[in-house]
mmCIF file of C-alpha atoms in Angstrom:
data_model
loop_
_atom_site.group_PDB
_atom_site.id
_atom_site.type_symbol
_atom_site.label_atom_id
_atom_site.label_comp_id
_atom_site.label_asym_id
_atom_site.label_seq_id
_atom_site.Cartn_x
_atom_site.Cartn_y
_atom_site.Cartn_z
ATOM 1 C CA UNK A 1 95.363 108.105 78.105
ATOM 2 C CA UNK A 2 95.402 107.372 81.504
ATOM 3 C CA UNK A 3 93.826 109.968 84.091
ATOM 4 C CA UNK A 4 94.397 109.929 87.584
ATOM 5 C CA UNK A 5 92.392 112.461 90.167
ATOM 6 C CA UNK A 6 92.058 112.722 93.961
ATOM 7 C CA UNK A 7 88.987 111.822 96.287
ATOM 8 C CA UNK A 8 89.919 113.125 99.305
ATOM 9 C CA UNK A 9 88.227 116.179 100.855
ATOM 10 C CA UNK A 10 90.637 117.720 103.202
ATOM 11 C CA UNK A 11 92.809 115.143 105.652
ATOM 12 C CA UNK A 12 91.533 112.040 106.051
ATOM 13 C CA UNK A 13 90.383 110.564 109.559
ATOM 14 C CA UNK A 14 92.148 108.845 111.954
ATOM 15 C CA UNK A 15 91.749 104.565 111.848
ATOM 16 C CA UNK A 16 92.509 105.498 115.782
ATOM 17 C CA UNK A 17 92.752 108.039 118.437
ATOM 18 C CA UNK A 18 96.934 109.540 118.730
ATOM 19 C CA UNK A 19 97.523 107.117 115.227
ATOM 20 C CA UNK A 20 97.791 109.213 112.105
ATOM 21 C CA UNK A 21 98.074 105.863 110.510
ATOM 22 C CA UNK A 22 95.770 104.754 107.264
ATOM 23 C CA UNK A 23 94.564 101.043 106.121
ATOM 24 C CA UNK A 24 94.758 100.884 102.921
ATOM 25 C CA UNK A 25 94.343 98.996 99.642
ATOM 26 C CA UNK A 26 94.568 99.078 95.707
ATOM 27 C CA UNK A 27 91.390 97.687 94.012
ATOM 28 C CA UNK A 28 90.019 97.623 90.317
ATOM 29 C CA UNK A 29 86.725 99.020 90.472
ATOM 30 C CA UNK A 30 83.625 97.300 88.706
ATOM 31 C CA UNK A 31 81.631 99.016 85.807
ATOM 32 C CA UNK A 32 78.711 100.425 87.992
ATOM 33 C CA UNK A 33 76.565 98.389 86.179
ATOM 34 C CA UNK A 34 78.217 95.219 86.269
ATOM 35 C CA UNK A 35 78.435 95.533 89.979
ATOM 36 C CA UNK A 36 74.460 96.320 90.720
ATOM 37 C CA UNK A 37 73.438 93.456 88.480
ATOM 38 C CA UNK A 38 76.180 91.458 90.126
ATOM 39 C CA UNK A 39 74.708 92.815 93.418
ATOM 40 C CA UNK A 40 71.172 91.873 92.517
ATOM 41 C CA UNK A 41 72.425 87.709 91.397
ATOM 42 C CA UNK A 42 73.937 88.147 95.079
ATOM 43 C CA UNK A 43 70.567 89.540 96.521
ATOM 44 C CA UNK A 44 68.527 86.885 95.057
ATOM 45 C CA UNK A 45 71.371 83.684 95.460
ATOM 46 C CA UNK A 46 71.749 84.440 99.229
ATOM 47 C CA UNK A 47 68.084 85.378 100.317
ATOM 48 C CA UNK A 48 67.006 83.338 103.303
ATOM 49 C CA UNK A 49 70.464 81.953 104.221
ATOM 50 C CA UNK A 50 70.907 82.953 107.873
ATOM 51 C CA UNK A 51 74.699 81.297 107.752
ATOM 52 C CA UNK A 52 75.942 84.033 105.202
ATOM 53 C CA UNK A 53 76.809 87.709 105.315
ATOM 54 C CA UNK A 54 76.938 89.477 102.234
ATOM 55 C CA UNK A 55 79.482 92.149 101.937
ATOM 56 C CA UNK A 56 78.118 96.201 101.271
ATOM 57 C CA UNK A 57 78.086 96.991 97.700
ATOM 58 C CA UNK A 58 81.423 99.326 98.347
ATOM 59 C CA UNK A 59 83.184 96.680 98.931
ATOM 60 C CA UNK A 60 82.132 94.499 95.173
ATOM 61 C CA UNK A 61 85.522 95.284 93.753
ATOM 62 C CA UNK A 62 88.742 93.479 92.931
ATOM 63 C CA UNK A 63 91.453 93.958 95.498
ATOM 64 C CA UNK A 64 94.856 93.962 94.104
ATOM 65 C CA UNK A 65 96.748 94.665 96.836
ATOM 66 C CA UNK A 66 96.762 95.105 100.945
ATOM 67 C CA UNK A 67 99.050 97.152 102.170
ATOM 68 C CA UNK A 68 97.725 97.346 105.761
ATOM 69 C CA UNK A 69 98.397 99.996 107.854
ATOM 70 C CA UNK A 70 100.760 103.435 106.439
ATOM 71 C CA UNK A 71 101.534 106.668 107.504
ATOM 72 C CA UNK A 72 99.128 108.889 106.386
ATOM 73 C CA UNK A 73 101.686 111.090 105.251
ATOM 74 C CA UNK A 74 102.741 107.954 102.794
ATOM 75 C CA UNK A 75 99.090 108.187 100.748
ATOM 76 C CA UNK A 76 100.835 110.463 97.974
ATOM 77 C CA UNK A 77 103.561 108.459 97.508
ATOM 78 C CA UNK A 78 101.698 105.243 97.470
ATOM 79 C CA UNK A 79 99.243 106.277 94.896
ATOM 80 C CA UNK A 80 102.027 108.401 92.579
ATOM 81 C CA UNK A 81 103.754 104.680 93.171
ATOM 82 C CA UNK A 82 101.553 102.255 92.226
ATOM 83 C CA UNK A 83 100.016 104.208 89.757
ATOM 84 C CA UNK A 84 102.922 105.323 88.047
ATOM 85 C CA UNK A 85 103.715 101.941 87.238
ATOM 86 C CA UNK A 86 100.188 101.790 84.975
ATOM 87 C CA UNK A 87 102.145 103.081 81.938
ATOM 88 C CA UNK A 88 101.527 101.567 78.770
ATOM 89 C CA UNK A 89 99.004 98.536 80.602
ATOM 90 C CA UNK A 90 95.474 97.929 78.805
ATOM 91 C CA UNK A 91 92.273 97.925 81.968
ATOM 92 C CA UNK A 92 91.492 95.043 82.355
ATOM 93 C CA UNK A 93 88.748 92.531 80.542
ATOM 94 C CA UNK A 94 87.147 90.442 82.947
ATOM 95 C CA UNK A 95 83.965 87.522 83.183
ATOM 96 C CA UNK A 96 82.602 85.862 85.563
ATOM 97 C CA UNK A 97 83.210 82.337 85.150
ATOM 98 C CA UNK A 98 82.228 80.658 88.474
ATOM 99 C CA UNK A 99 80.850 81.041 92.009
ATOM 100 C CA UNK A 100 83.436 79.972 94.027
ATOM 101 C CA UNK A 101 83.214 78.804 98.055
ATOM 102 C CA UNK A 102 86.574 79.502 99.847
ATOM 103 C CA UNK A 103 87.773 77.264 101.228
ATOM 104 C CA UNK A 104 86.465 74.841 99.234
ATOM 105 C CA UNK A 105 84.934 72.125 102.452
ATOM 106 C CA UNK A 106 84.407 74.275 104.820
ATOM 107 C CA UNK A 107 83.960 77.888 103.431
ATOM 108 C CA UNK A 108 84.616 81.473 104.796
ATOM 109 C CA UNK A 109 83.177 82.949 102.312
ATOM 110 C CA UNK A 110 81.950 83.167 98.552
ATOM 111 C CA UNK A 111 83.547 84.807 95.808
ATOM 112 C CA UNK A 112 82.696 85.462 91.944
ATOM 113 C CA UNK A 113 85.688 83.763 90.038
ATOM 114 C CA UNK A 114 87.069 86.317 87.210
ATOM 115 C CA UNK A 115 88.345 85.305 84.446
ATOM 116 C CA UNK A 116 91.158 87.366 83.060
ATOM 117 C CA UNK A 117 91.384 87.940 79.213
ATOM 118 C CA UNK A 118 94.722 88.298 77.833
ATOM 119 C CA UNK A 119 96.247 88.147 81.427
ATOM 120 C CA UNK A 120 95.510 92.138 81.730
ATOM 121 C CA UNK A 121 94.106 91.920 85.892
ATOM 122 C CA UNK A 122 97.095 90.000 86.569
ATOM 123 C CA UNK A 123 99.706 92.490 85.086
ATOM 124 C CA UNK A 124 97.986 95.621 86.507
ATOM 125 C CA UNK A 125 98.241 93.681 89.987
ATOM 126 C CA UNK A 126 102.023 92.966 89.077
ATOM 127 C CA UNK A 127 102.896 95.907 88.031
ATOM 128 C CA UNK A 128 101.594 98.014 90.878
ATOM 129 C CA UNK A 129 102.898 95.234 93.758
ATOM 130 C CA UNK A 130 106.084 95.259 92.060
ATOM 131 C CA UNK A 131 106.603 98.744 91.987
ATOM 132 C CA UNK A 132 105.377 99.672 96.023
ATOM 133 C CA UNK A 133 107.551 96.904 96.738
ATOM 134 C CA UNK A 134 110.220 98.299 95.359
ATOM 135 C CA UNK A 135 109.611 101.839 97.037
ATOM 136 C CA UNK A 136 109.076 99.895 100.329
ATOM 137 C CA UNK A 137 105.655 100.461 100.864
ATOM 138 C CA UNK A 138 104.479 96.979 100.335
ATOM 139 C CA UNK A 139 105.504 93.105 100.978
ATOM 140 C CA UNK A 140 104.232 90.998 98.282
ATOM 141 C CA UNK A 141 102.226 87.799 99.214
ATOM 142 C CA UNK A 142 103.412 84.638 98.979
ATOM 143 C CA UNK A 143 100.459 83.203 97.074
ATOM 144 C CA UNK A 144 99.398 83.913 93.292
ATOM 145 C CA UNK A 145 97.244 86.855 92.585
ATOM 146 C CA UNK A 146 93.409 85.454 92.051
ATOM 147 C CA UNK A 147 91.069 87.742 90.103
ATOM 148 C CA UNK A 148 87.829 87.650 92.058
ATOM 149 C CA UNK A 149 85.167 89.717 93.805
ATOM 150 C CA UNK A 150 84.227 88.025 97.310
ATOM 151 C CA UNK A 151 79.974 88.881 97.653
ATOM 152 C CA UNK A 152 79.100 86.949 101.146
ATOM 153 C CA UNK A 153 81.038 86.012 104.241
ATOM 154 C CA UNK A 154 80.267 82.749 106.242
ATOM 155 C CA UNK A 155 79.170 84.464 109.881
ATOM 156 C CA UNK A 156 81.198 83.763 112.997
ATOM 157 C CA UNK A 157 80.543 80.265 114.731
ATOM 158 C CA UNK A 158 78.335 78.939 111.461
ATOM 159 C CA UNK A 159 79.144 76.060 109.316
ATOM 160 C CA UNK A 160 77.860 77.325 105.354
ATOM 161 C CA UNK A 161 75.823 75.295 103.251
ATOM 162 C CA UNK A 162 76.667 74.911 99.320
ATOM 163 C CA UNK A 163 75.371 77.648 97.556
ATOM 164 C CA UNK A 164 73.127 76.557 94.639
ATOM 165 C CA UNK A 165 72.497 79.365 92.303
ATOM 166 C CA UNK A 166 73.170 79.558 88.626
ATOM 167 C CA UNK A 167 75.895 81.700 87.333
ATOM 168 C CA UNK A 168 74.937 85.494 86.949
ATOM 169 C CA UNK A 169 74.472 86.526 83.253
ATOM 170 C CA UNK A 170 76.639 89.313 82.248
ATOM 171 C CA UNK A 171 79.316 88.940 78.866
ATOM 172 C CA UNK A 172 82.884 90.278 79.553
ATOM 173 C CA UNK A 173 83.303 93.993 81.164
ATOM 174 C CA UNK A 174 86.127 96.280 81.005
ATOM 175 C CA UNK A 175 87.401 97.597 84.267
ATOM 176 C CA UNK A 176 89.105 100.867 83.640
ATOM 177 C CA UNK A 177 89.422 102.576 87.368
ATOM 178 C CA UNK A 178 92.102 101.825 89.807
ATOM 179 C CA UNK A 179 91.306 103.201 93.164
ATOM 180 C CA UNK A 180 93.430 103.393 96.440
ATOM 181 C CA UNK A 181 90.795 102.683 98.919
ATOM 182 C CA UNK A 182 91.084 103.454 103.068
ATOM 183 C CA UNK A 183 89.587 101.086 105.121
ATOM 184 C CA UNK A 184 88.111 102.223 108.069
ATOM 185 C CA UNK A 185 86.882 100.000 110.835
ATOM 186 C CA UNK A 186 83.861 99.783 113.201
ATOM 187 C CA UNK A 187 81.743 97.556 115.116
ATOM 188 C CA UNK A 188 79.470 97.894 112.538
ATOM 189 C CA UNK A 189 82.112 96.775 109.429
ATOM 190 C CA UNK A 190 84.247 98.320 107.564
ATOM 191 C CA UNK A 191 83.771 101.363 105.420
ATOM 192 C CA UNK A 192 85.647 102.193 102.553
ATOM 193 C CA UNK A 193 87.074 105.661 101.864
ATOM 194 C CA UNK A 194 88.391 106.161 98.353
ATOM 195 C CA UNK A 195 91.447 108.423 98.186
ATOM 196 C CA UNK A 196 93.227 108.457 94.990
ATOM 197 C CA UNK A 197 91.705 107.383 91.378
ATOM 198 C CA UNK A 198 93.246 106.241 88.163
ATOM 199 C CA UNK A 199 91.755 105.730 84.846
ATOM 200 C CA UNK A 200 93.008 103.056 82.231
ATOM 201 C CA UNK A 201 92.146 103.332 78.807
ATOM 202 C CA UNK A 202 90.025 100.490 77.425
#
């Protein structure tokens, strides 16, 4: 059965002064212990590179879809939207099956390749950008949906080096929370606030 529950305490905060406007985002959560041991490879594959920046732990999640800036008064319908459109889909089972460097030549960052057992990540994603598009909340991209959790960025001005690391161990996971996450920016990166939450059954 699937569960769904709110994370908000009272109104969320403004993205800007006069703007009662929210950037948000849909993301499959990781298996808290799949993402600290995930978090620990990254710890270990990155140490000493001065060309790479990895990303907080928050943010070690799937994203399955950016809907950029809303109304705040839109974050109900959103979530009752996308989520909604859950019914009758298994979570997801998902591996890591390679590091990846994106772009391939000249990278912008790194990204744990997932793969997707029985095609369940990629109808979740479906499902949920069909439906907000529907509701017009949500413009579907043009390129196919990738499975994958990005864990380093290539810093501004710097020109990455391959990353040689072995893959992480870890045998398939189940991924059974859907969150709709608001983004909220700073000088100091982004920090992610979740709002809604939606559990899949395994």
């Amino acid at each position: 059965m699937k569960t769904r529950r709110s994370e908000r305490r009272g109104r969320p905060g403004r993205e800007r002064p006069g703007s009662p406007r929210a950037r948000l985002f849909l993301a499959l959560d990781l298996p808290a212990e799949i993402r600290d041991s995930l978090n620990a490879w990254r710890e270990h594959a990155i140490a000493g590179r001065d060309d790479l920046r990895p990303v907080v732990v928050e943010a070690l999640h799937v994203t399955l879809v950016f809907l950029g800036y809303l109304p705040e008064k839109e974050i109900p319908r959103v979530a009752a939207t996308a989520f909604g459109a859950q019914e009758g889909l298994a979570a997801p089972r998902l591996a890591v099956s390679a590091v990846k460097p994106v772009p391939p030549r000249s990278p912008r960052l790194f990204a744990f390749d997932l793969q997707d057992e029985d095609g369940r990540a990629s109808a979740v994603q479906a499902a949920a950008s069909d439906a907000l598009a529907a509701a017009r909340l949500y413009r579907p991209e043009k390129r196919p949906f990738w499975p994958h959790v990005t864990f380093a960025r290539v810093k501004r001005d710097r020109r990455a080096t391959p990353l040689d690391a072995d893959l992480p161990p870890g045998a398939p996971f189940t991924a059974t929370e859907i969150t709709l996450y608001r983004s909220l920016l700073s000088p100091q990166g982004a920090r992610y606030e979740p709002l809604e939450r939606l559990s899949l059954q395994g």
